[in-house]
Tab-separated table of C-alpha atoms and ligand atoms in Angstrom:
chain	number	residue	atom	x	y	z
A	1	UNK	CA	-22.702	31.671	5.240
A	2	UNK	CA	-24.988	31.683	8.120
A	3	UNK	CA	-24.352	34.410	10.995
A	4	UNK	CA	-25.602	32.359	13.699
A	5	UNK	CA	-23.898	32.757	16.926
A	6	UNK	CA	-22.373	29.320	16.717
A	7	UNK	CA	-21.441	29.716	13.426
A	8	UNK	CA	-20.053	33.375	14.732
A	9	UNK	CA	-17.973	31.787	17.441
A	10	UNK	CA	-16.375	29.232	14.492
A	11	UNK	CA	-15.954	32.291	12.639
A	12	UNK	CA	-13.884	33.916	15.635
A	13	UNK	CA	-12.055	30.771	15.910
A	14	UNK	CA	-10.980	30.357	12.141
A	15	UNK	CA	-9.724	33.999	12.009
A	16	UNK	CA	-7.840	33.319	15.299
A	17	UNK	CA	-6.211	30.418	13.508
A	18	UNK	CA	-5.511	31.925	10.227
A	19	UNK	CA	-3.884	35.034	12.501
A	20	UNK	CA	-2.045	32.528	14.393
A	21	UNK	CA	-0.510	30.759	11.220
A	22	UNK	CA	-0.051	33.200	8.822
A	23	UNK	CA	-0.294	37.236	10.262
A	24	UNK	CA	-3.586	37.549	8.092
A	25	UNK	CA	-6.418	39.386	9.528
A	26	UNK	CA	-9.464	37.965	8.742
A	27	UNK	CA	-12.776	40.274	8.647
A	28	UNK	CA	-15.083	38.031	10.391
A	29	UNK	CA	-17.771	40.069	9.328
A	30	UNK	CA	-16.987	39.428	5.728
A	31	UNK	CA	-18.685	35.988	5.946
A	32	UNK	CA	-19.911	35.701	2.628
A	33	UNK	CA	-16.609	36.614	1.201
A	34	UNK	CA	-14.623	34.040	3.273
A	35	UNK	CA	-17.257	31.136	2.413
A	36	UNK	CA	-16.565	31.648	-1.307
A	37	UNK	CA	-12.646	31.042	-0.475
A	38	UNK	CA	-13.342	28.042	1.581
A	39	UNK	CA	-15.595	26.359	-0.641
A	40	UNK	CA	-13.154	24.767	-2.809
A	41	UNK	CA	-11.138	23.289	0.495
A	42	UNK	CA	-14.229	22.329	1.594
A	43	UNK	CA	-14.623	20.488	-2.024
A	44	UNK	CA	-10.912	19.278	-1.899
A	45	UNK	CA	-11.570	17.642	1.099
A	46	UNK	CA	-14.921	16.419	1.121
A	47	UNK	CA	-17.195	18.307	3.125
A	48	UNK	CA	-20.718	18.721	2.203
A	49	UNK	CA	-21.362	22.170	4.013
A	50	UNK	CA	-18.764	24.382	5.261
A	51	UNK	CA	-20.280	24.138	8.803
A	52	UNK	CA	-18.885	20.800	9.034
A	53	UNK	CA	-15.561	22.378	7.848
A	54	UNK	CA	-15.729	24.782	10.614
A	55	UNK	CA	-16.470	22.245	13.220
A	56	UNK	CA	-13.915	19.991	12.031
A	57	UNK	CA	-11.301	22.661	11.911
A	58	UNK	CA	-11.781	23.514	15.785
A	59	UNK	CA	-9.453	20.279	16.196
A	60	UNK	CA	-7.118	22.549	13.855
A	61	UNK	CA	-5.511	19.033	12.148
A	62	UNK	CA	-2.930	20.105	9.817
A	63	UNK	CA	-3.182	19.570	6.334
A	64	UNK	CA	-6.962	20.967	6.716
A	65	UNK	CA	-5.496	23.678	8.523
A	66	UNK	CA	-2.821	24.209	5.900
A	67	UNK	CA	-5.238	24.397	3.110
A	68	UNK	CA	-7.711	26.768	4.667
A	69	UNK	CA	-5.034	28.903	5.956
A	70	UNK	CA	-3.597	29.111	2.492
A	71	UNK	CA	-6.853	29.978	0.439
A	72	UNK	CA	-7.914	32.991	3.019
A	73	UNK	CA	-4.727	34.449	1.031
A	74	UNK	CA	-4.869	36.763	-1.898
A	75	UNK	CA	-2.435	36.154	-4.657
A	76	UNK	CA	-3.405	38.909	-7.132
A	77	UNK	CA	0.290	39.651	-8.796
A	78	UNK	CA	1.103	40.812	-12.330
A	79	UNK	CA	4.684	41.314	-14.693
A	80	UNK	CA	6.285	44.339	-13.430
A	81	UNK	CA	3.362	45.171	-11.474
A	82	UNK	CA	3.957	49.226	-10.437
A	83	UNK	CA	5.769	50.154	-13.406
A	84	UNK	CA	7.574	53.207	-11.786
A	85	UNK	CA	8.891	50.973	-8.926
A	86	UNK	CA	10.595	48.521	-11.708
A	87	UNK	CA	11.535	51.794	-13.585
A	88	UNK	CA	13.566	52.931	-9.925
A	89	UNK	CA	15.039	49.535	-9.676
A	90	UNK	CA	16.611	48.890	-12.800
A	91	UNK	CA	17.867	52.812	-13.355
A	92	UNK	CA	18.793	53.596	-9.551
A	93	UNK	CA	18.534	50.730	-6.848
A	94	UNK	CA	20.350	47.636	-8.783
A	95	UNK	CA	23.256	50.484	-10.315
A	96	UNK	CA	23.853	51.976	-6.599
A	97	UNK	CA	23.986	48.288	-5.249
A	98	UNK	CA	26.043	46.750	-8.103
A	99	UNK	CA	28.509	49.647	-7.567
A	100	UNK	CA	28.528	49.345	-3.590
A	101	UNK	CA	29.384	45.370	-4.282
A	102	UNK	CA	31.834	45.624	-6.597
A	103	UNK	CA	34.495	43.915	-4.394
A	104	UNK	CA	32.204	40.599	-3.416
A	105	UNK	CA	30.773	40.776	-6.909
A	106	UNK	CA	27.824	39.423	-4.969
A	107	UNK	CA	24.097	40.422	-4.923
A	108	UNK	CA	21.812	39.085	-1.915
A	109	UNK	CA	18.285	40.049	-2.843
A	110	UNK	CA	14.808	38.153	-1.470
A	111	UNK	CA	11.414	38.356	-3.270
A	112	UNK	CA	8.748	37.344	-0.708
A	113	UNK	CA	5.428	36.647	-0.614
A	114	UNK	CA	6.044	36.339	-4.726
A	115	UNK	CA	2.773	34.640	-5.225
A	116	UNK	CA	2.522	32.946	-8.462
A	117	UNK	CA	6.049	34.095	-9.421
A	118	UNK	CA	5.570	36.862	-12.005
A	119	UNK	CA	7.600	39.295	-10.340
A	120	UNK	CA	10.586	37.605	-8.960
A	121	UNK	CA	10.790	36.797	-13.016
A	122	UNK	CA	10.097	40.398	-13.565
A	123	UNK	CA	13.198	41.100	-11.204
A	124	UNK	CA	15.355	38.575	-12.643
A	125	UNK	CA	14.774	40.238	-16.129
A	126	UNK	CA	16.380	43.324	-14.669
A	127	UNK	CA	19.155	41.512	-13.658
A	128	UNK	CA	19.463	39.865	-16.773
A	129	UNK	CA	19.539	42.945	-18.486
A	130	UNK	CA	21.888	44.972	-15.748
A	131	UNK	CA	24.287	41.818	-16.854
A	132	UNK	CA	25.002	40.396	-13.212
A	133	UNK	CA	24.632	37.062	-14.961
A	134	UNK	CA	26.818	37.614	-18.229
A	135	UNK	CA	29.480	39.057	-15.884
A	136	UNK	CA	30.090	36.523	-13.191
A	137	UNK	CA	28.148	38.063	-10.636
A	138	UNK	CA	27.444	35.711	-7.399
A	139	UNK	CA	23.738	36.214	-7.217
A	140	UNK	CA	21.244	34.696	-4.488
A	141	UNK	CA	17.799	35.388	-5.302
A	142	UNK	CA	15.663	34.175	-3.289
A	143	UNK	CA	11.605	33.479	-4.100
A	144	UNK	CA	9.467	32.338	-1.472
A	145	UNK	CA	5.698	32.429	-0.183
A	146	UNK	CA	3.626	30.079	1.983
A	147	UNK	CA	1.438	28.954	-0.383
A	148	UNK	CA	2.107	25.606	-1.838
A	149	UNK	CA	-0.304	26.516	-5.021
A	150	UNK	CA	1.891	29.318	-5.850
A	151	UNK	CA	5.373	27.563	-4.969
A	152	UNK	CA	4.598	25.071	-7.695
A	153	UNK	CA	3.589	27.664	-10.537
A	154	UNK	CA	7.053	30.135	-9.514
A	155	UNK	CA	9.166	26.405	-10.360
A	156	UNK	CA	7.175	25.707	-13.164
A	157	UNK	CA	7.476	29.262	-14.151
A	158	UNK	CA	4.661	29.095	-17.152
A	159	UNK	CA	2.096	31.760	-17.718
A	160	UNK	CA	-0.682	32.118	-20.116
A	161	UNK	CA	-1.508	34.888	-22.466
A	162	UNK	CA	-3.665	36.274	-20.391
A	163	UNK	CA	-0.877	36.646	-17.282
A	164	UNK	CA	1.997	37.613	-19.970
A	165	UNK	CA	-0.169	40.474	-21.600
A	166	UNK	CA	-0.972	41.741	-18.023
A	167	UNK	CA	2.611	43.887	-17.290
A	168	UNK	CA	4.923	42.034	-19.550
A	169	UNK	CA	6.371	44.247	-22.703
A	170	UNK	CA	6.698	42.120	-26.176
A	171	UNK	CA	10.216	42.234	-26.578
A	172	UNK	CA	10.514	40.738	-23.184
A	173	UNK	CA	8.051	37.994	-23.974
A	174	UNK	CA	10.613	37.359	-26.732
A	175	UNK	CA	13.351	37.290	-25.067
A	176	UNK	CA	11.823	35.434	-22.067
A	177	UNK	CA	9.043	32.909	-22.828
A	178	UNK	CA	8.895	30.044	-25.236
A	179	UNK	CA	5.633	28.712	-26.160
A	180	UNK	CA	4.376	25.267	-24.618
A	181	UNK	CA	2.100	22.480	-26.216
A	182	UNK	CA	-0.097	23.146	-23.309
A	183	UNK	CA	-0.661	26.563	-24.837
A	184	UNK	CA	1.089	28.088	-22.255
A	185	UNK	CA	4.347	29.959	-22.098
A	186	UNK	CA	7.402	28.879	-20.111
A	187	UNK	CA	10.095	31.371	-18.884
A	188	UNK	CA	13.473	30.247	-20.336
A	189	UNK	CA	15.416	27.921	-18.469
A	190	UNK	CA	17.983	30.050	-18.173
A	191	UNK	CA	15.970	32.420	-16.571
A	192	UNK	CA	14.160	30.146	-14.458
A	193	UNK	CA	17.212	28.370	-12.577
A	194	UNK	CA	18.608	31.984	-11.232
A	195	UNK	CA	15.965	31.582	-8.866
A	196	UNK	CA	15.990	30.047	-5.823
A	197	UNK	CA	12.526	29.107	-4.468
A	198	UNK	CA	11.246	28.256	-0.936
A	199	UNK	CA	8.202	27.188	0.265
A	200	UNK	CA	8.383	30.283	3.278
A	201	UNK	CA	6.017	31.513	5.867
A	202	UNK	CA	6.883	34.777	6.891
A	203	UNK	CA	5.843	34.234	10.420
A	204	UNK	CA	9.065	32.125	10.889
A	205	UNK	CA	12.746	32.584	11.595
A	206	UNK	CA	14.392	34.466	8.397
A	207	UNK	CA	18.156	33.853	10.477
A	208	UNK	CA	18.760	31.308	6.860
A	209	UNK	CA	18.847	33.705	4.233
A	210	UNK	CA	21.488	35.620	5.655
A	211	UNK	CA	22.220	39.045	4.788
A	212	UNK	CA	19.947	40.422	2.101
A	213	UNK	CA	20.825	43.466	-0.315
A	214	UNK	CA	17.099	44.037	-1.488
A	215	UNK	CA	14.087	42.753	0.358
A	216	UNK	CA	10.882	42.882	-1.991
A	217	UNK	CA	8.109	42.354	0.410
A	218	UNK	CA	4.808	43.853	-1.728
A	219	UNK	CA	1.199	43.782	-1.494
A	220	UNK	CA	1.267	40.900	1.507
A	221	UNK	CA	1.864	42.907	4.809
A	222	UNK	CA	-1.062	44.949	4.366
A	223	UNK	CA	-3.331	42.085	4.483
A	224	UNK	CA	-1.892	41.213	8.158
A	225	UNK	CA	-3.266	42.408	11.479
A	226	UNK	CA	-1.421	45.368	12.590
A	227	UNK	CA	0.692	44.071	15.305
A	228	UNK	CA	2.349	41.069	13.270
A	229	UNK	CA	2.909	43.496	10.647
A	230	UNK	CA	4.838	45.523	12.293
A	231	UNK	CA	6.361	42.951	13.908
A	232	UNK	CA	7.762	41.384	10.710
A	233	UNK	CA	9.163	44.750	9.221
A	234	UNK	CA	11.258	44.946	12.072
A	235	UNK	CA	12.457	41.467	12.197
A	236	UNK	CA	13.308	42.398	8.270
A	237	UNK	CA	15.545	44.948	9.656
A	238	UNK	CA	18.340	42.601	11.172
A	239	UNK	CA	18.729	40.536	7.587
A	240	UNK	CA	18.757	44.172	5.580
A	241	UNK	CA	22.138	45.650	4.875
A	242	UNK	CA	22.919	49.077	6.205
A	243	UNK	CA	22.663	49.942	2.821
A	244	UNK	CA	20.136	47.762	2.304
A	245	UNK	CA	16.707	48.354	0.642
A	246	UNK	CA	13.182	47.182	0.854
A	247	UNK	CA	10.825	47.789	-1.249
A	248	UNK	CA	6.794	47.511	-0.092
A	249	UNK	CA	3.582	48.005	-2.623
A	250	UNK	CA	2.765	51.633	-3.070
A	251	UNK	CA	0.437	51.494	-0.982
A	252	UNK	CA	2.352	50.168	2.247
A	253	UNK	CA	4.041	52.092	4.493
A	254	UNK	CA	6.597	50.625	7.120
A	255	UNK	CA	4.161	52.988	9.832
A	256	UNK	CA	5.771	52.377	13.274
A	257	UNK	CA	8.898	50.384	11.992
A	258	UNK	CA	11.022	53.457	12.009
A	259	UNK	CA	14.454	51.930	11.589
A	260	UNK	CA	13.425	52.541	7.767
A	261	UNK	CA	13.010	55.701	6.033
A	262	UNK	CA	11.745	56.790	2.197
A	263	UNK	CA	14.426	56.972	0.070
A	264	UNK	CA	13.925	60.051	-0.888
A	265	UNK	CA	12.796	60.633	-5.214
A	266	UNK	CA	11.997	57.033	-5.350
A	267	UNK	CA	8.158	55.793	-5.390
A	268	UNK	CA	6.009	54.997	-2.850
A	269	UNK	CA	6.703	52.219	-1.019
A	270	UNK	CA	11.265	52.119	-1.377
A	271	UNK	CA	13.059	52.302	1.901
A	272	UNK	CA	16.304	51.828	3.256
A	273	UNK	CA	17.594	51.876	6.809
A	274	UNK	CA	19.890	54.567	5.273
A	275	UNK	CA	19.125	56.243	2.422
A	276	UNK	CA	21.908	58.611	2.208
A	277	UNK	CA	24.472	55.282	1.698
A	278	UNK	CA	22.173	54.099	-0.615
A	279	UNK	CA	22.208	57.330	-2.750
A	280	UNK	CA	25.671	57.362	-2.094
A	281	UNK	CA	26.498	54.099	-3.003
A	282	UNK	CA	25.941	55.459	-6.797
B	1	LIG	C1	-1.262	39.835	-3.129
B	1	LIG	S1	0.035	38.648	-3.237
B	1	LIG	C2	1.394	39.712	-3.616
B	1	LIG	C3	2.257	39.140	-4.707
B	1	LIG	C4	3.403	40.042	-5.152
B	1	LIG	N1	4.304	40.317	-4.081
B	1	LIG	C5	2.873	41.317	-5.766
B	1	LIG	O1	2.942	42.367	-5.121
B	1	LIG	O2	2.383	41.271	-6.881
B	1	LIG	C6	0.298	38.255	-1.508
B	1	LIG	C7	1.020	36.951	-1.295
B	1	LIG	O3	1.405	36.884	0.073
B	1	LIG	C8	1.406	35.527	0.445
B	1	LIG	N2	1.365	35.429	1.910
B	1	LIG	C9	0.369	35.790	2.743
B	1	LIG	N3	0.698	35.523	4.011
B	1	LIG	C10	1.945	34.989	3.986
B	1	LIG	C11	2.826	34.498	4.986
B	1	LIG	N4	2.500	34.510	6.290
B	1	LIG	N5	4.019	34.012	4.597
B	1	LIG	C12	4.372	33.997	3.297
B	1	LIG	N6	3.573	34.426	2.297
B	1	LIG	C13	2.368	34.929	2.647
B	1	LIG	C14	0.165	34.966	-0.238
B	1	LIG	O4	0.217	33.561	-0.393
B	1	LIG	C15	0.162	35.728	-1.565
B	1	LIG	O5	0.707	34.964	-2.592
């Protein structure tokens, strides 16, 4: 993409937007990069050079909008991607909680920014397999990202060979999947229904999920500018139980949002607003 200053100043203007909409920081200096992601919304919708895009999107009309906001995103996900951090949640985090809800017999727990799905199924196998289902548990698990692409594949919740063999073990593929005629693999339906998906932005009001037991919130926040980030975590903080966790990618921190702290032993990336409940809680 050309570096002119007009095409600069469009530049400026498209990262201001995608900021705006979605918390993503945009290198503007990156051009080439970001022209490869907007070529195929510039395909989609007709436009024979992506200077014409540009211009068009100064008027910032919606769906246009939408879509380029939407492909600046990165949805690289995997099965049980971090296996230590699964490993902590199905032999510390889910036993402490399940114990410390024994009375409700309810579980509140929120997968955002889930891309393409693979672990909110990866978390709903733990759950499987910690029996909340079998044994009458209440459970709300909520799935959710801003990207209409990826809302569609978590409800469709198929995968090809190439996404199962990238995290997910065989005996889980044979528990889990059944083969397609598309060549595909679906998750079972009874897998598939515990989740409850939403099309989400992050940027907006969380007041309707309620109070959350376990916020998974990985690999998204680090791709937002610095202030929105922070921003977010903390607006996290008044849907997160005291006892509460929330779990980031290894290599997030929550930096200035200090109502969290590292629960200590666990990988990179668990917190809790109090970690000594949370231990306790087991
Ligand atoms: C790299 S993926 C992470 C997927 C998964 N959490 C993981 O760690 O494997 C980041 C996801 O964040 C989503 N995302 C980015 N900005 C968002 C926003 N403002 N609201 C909701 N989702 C957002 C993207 O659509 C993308 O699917």
């Amino acid at each position: 993409m050309s570096t002119s200053p007009l095409a600069s100043a469009r530049l400026h203007h498209l990262a201001d937007l995608v900021r705006r909409r979605s918390g993503l920081r945009l290198a503007v200096e990156h051009g080439e990069r970001i022209a490869s992601k907007l070529q195929p919304v510039a395909d989609r919708f007709g436009f024979r050079e992506l200077g014409a895009l540009l211009g068009e999107l100064e008027e910032e009309p919606d769906e246009l909008s939408r879509a380029v906001v939407e492909a600046m995103a990165t949805h690289e996900t995997s099965f049980f991607r971090d296996p230590a951090v699964f490993a902590y949640l199905r032999d510390s985090v889910l036993p402490q909680l399940m114990a410390a809800r024994l009375v409700p017999r309810r579980l509140r727990l929120w997968c955002a920014a889930a891309s393409t799905g693979q672990e909110a199924y990866s978390l709903a196998m733990l759950l499987d397999d910690a029996g909340v289902f079998a044994e009458g548990w209440k459970v709300d698990l909520f799935v959710s990202d801003f990207s209409r692409d990826a809302v569609m594949r978590i409800k469709e919740g198929a995968y090809s060979d190439y996404e199962l063999a990238r995290g997910l073990p065989a005996p889980l593929r044979a528990r889990y999947c059944v083969p397609s005629e598309s060549g595909r693999w679906h998750m079972v339906d009874g897998l598939r229904r515990r989740l409850r998906v939403h099309c989400f932005n992050l940027l907006d009001n969380l007041g309707w999920l309620g109070e959350l037991d376990l916020i998974l919130c990985r690999n998204a926040l680090l791709y937002f500018a610095p202030d929105i980030r922070l921003e977010t975590l903390v607006r996290m903080t008044g849907i997160l139980a005291p006892d509460g966790g929330l779990v980031l990618g290894t290599t997030e921190t929550v930096q200035d949002a200090r109502l969290y702290l590292p629960v200590a032993g666990a990988p990179r990336g668990v917190y809790s607003k109090n970690p000594a409940l949370m231990r306790r809680a087991g």
